[in-house]
Short mmCIF file of C-alpha atoms and ligand atoms in Angstrom, two decimals:
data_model
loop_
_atom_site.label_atom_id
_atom_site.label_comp_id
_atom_site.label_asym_id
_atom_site.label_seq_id
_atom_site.Cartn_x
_atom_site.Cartn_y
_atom_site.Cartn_z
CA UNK A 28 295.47 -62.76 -161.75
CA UNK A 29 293.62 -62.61 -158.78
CA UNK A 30 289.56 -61.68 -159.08
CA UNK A 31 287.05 -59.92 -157.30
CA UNK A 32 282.98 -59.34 -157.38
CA UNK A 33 281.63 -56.22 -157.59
CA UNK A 34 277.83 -55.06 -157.93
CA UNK A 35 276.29 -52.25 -158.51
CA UNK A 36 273.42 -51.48 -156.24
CA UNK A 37 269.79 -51.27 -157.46
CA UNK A 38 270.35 -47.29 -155.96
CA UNK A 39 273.30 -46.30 -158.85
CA UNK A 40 271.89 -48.63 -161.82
CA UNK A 41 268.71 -46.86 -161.29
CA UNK A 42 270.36 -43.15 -161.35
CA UNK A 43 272.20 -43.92 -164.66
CA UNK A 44 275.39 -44.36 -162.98
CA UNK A 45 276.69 -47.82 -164.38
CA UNK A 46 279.00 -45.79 -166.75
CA UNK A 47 280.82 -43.35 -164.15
CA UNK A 48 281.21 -46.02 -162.02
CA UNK A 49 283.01 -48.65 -164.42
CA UNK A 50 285.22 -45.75 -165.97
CA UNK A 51 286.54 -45.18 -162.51
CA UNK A 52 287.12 -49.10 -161.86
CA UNK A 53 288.57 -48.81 -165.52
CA UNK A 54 290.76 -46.02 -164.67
CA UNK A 55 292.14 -47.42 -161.42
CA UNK A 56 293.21 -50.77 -163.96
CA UNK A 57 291.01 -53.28 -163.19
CA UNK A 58 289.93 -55.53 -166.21
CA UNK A 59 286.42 -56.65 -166.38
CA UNK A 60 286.25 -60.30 -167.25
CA UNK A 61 282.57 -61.10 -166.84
CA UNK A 62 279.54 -58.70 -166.39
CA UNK A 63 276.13 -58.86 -166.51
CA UNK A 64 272.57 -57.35 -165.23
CA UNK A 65 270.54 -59.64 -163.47
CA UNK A 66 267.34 -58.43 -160.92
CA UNK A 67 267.62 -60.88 -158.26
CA UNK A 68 264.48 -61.93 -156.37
CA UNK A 69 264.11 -61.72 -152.89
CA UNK A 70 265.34 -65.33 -152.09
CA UNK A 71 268.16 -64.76 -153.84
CA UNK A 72 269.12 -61.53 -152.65
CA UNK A 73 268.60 -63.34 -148.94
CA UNK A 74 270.92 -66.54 -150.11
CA UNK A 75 273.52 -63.64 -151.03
CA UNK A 76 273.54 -62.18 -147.63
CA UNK A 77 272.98 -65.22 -145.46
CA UNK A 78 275.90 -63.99 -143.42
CA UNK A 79 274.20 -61.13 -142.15
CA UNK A 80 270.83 -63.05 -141.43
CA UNK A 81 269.44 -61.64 -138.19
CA UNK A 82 271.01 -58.30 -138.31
CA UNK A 83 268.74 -55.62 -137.79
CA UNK A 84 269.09 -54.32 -141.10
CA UNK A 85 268.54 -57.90 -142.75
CA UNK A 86 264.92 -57.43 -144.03
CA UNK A 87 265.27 -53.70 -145.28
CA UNK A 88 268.26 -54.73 -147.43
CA UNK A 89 267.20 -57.69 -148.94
CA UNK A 90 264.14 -55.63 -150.03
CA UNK A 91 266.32 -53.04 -151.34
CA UNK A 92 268.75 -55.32 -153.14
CA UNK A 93 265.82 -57.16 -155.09
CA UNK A 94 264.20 -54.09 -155.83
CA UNK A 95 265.21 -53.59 -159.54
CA UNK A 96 268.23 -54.57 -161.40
CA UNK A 97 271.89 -54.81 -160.54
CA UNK A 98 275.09 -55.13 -162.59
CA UNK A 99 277.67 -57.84 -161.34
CA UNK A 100 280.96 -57.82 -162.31
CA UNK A 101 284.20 -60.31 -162.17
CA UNK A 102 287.36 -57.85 -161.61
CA UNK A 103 291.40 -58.61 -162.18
CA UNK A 104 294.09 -57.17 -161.00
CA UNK A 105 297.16 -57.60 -158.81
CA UNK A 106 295.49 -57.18 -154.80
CA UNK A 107 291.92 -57.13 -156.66
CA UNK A 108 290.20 -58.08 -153.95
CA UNK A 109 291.78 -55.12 -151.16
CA UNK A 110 292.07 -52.90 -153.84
CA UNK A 111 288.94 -52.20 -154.85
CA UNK A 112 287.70 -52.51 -150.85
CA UNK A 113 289.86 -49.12 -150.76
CA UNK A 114 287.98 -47.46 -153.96
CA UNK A 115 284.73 -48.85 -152.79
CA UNK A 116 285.12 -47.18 -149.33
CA UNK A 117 283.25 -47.29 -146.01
CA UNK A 118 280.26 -49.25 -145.81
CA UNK A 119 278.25 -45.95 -144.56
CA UNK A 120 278.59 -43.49 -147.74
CA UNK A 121 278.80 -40.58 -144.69
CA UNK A 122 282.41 -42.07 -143.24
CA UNK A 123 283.60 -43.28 -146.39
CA UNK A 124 286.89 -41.63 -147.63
CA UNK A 125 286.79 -38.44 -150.03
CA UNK A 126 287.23 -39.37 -153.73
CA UNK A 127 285.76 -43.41 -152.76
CA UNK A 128 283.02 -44.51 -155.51
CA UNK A 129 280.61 -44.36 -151.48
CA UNK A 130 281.63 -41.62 -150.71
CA UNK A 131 280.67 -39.63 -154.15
CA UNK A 132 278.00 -42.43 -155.22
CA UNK A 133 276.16 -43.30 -152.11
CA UNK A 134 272.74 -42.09 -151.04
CA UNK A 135 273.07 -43.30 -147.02
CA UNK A 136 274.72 -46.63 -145.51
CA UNK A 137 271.87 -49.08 -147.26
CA UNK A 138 271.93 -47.76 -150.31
CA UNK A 139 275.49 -47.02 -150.52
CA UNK A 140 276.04 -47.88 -154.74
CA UNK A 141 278.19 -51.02 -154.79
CA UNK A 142 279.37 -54.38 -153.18
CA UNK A 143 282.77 -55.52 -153.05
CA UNK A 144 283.94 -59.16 -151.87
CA UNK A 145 285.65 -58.92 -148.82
CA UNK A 146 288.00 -61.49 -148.76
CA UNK A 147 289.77 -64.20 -151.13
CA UNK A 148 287.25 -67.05 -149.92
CA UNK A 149 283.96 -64.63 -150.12
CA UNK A 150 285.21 -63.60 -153.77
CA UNK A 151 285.57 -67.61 -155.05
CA UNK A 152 282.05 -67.89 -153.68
CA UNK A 153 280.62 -64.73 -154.54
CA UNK A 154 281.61 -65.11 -158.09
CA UNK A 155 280.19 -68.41 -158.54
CA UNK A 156 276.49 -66.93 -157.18
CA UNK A 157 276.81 -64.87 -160.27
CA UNK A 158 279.03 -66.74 -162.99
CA UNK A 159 278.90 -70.54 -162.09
CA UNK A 160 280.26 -71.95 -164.79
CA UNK A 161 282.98 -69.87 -164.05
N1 UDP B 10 273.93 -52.31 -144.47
C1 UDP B 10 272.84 -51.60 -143.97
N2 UDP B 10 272.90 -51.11 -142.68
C2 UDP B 10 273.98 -51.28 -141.88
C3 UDP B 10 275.08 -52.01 -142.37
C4 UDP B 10 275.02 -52.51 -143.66
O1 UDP B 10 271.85 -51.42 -144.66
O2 UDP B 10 273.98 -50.81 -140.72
C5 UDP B 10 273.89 -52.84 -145.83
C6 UDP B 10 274.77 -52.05 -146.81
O3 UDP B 10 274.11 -52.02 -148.07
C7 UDP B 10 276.03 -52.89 -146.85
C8 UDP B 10 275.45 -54.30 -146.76
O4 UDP B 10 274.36 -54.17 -145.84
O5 UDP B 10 276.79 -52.66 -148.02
C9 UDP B 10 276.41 -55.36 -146.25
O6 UDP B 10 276.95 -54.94 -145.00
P1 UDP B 10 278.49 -55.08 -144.68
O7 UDP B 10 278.68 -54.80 -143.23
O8 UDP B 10 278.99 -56.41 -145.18
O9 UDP B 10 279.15 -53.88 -145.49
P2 UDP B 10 280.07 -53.87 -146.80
O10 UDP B 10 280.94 -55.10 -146.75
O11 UDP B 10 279.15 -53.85 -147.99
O12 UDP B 10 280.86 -52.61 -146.68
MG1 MG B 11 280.40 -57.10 -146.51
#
Protein backbone atom coordinates (compact mmCIF):
# COMPACT_ATOMS: atom_id res chain seq x y z
CA UNK A 1 0.00 0.00 0.00
CA UNK A 2 1.42 3.09 -0.84
CA UNK A 3 2.57 5.60 2.29
CA UNK A 4 2.71 9.06 3.08
CA UNK A 5 4.20 11.55 5.98
CA UNK A 6 2.19 13.70 7.69
CA UNK A 7 3.01 16.17 10.72
CA UNK A 8 1.27 18.02 12.75
CA UNK A 9 2.53 21.52 13.23
CA UNK A 10 3.87 22.82 16.57
CA UNK A 11 0.56 25.48 15.96
CA UNK A 12 -2.34 22.40 16.25
CA UNK A 13 -0.33 20.04 18.82
CA UNK A 14 -0.15 23.04 20.94
CA UNK A 15 -4.10 23.92 20.66
CA UNK A 16 -5.07 20.31 21.62
CA UNK A 17 -5.90 19.44 18.19
CA UNK A 18 -3.93 16.07 17.59
CA UNK A 19 -7.29 14.21 18.15
CA UNK A 20 -9.68 16.15 15.59
CA UNK A 21 -7.16 16.03 13.26
CA UNK A 22 -6.35 12.12 13.21
CA UNK A 23 -10.22 11.30 13.43
CA UNK A 24 -10.60 13.16 10.21
CA UNK A 25 -7.43 11.33 8.53
CA UNK A 26 -9.18 8.22 10.23
CA UNK A 27 -12.43 8.96 8.74
CA UNK A 28 -11.22 9.67 5.21
CA UNK A 29 -9.48 5.72 5.60
CA UNK A 30 -6.11 6.21 6.00
CA UNK A 31 -4.33 3.68 8.40
CA UNK A 32 -1.70 4.97 10.64
CA UNK A 33 1.28 2.67 10.61
CA UNK A 34 3.85 4.59 12.62
CA UNK A 35 3.41 7.76 14.83
CA UNK A 36 5.20 9.49 17.17
CA UNK A 37 5.95 13.07 18.96
CA UNK A 38 9.26 14.24 18.59
CA UNK A 39 10.37 18.32 19.18
CA UNK A 40 12.87 18.73 16.58
CA UNK A 41 15.71 21.22 17.13
CA UNK A 42 16.46 23.86 14.95
CA UNK A 43 19.08 21.92 12.80
CA UNK A 44 16.83 19.47 12.26
CA UNK A 45 13.89 21.33 11.45
CA UNK A 46 16.48 23.20 8.78
CA UNK A 47 17.78 19.55 7.39
CA UNK A 48 13.85 18.92 6.90
CA UNK A 49 13.35 21.91 4.78
CA UNK A 50 16.66 22.16 2.97
CA UNK A 51 14.62 22.51 -0.18
CA UNK A 52 13.32 25.72 0.66
CA UNK A 53 16.76 27.13 2.00
CA UNK A 54 16.95 30.76 0.92
CA UNK A 55 13.33 31.46 0.65
CA UNK A 56 12.31 34.39 2.36
CA UNK A 57 10.33 32.63 4.76
CA UNK A 58 13.26 30.06 5.55
CA UNK A 59 14.36 31.45 8.99
CA UNK A 60 10.77 32.27 10.43
CA UNK A 61 9.71 28.65 9.73
CA UNK A 62 12.39 26.77 10.90
CA UNK A 63 11.93 28.76 14.16
CA UNK A 64 8.39 27.96 14.17
CA UNK A 65 8.73 24.28 13.35
CA UNK A 66 11.30 23.69 16.31
CA UNK A 67 9.35 25.61 18.57
CA UNK A 68 7.64 22.82 20.63
CA UNK A 69 6.57 19.42 19.73
CA UNK A 70 5.16 17.85 16.61
CA UNK A 71 3.41 14.54 15.86
CA UNK A 72 4.70 12.60 12.68
CA UNK A 73 2.86 10.13 11.17
CA UNK A 74 3.39 7.20 8.36
CA UNK A 75 -0.12 7.04 6.37
CA UNK A 76 -1.59 4.03 3.91
CA UNK A 77 -3.87 4.04 1.57
CA UNK A 78 -4.55 3.59 -2.15
CA UNK A 79 -3.22 7.40 -3.79
CA UNK A 80 -1.90 8.17 -0.06
CA UNK A 81 0.33 10.47 -1.04
CA UNK A 82 -2.34 12.92 -3.46
CA UNK A 83 -4.93 12.06 -1.29
CA UNK A 84 -4.20 13.47 1.68
CA UNK A 85 -2.47 16.68 -0.41
CA UNK A 86 -6.36 17.22 -1.21
CA UNK A 87 -7.53 16.95 2.68
CA UNK A 88 -4.51 18.84 3.73
CA UNK A 89 -5.37 21.77 1.36
CA UNK A 90 -3.63 24.97 0.22
CA UNK A 91 -0.47 25.80 1.68
CA UNK A 92 -1.99 29.38 2.82
CA UNK A 93 -4.92 28.28 5.38
CA UNK A 94 -6.82 31.65 3.67
CA UNK A 95 -7.03 29.86 -0.09
CA UNK A 96 -7.27 26.50 1.10
CA UNK A 97 -10.55 24.67 0.13
CA UNK A 98 -13.71 24.70 2.56
CA UNK A 99 -13.94 21.52 4.70
CA UNK A 100 -9.60 20.98 4.16
CA UNK A 101 -7.92 20.12 7.72
CA UNK A 102 -5.99 24.23 6.50
CA UNK A 103 -8.63 25.53 5.85
CA UNK A 104 -10.58 24.75 9.35
CA UNK A 105 -7.13 24.13 11.31
CA UNK A 106 -4.83 26.80 10.15
CA UNK A 107 -3.93 30.02 11.94
CA UNK A 108 -2.21 31.92 8.61
CA UNK A 109 0.11 30.37 5.73
CA UNK A 110 3.21 29.57 8.38
CA UNK A 111 1.40 28.15 10.78
CA UNK A 112 -1.02 26.39 8.70
CA UNK A 113 -1.47 22.85 11.15
CA UNK A 114 0.10 20.06 9.09
CA UNK A 115 2.70 18.82 6.45
CA UNK A 116 2.03 16.46 3.84
CA UNK A 117 4.77 14.79 1.45
CA UNK A 118 4.38 16.00 -1.82
CA UNK A 119 5.40 13.46 -3.97
CA UNK A 120 6.32 9.56 -4.04
CA UNK A 121 10.22 10.36 -3.80
CA UNK A 122 9.75 13.24 -0.95
CA UNK A 123 7.48 10.62 1.02
CA UNK A 124 10.41 7.58 0.86
CA UNK A 125 12.67 10.32 2.19
CA UNK A 126 10.53 12.09 4.42
CA UNK A 127 9.59 8.99 6.20
CA UNK A 128 12.97 7.84 6.78
CA UNK A 129 13.85 11.53 8.61
CA UNK A 130 11.29 10.31 11.02
CA UNK A 131 11.18 6.34 11.08
CA UNK A 132 14.64 5.13 9.73
CA UNK A 133 14.58 1.87 10.44
CA UNK A 134 11.65 1.88 8.53
N1 LIG B 1 5.51 28.69 4.33
C1 LIG B 1 5.56 29.98 4.85
N2 LIG B 1 5.39 31.05 4.00
C2 LIG B 1 5.19 30.90 2.66
C3 LIG B 1 5.16 29.60 2.13
C4 LIG B 1 5.32 28.52 2.98
O1 LIG B 1 5.74 30.15 6.05
O2 LIG B 1 5.04 31.91 1.94
C5 LIG B 1 5.69 27.54 5.22
C6 LIG B 1 4.38 26.79 5.49
O3 LIG B 1 4.40 26.32 6.83
C7 LIG B 1 4.46 25.65 4.49
C8 LIG B 1 5.95 25.33 4.52
O4 LIG B 1 6.58 26.61 4.63
O5 LIG B 1 3.64 24.55 4.87
C9 LIG B 1 6.48 24.61 3.29
O6 LIG B 1 6.13 25.35 2.14
P1 LIG B 1 5.57 24.64 0.84
O7 LIG B 1 5.54 25.65 -0.26
O8 LIG B 1 6.33 23.37 0.58
O9 LIG B 1 4.05 24.33 1.23
P2 LIG B 1 3.30 22.95 1.55
O10 LIG B 1 3.93 21.88 0.67
O11 LIG B 1 3.48 22.67 3.01
O12 LIG B 1 1.88 23.22 1.19
MG1 LIG C 1 5.93 21.36 0.44
Amino acid sequence: MPETLLLIKPDAVERDLIGAIILRLEAAGFKIVELRLVHLNEAEAQRFYQVHEGKPFFDKLVAFMSSSPIVAMVLARENAVSDLRELVGATDPAQAACGTIRQCFGVDVTRNSVHASDSAETAAVEIKFFFPDR
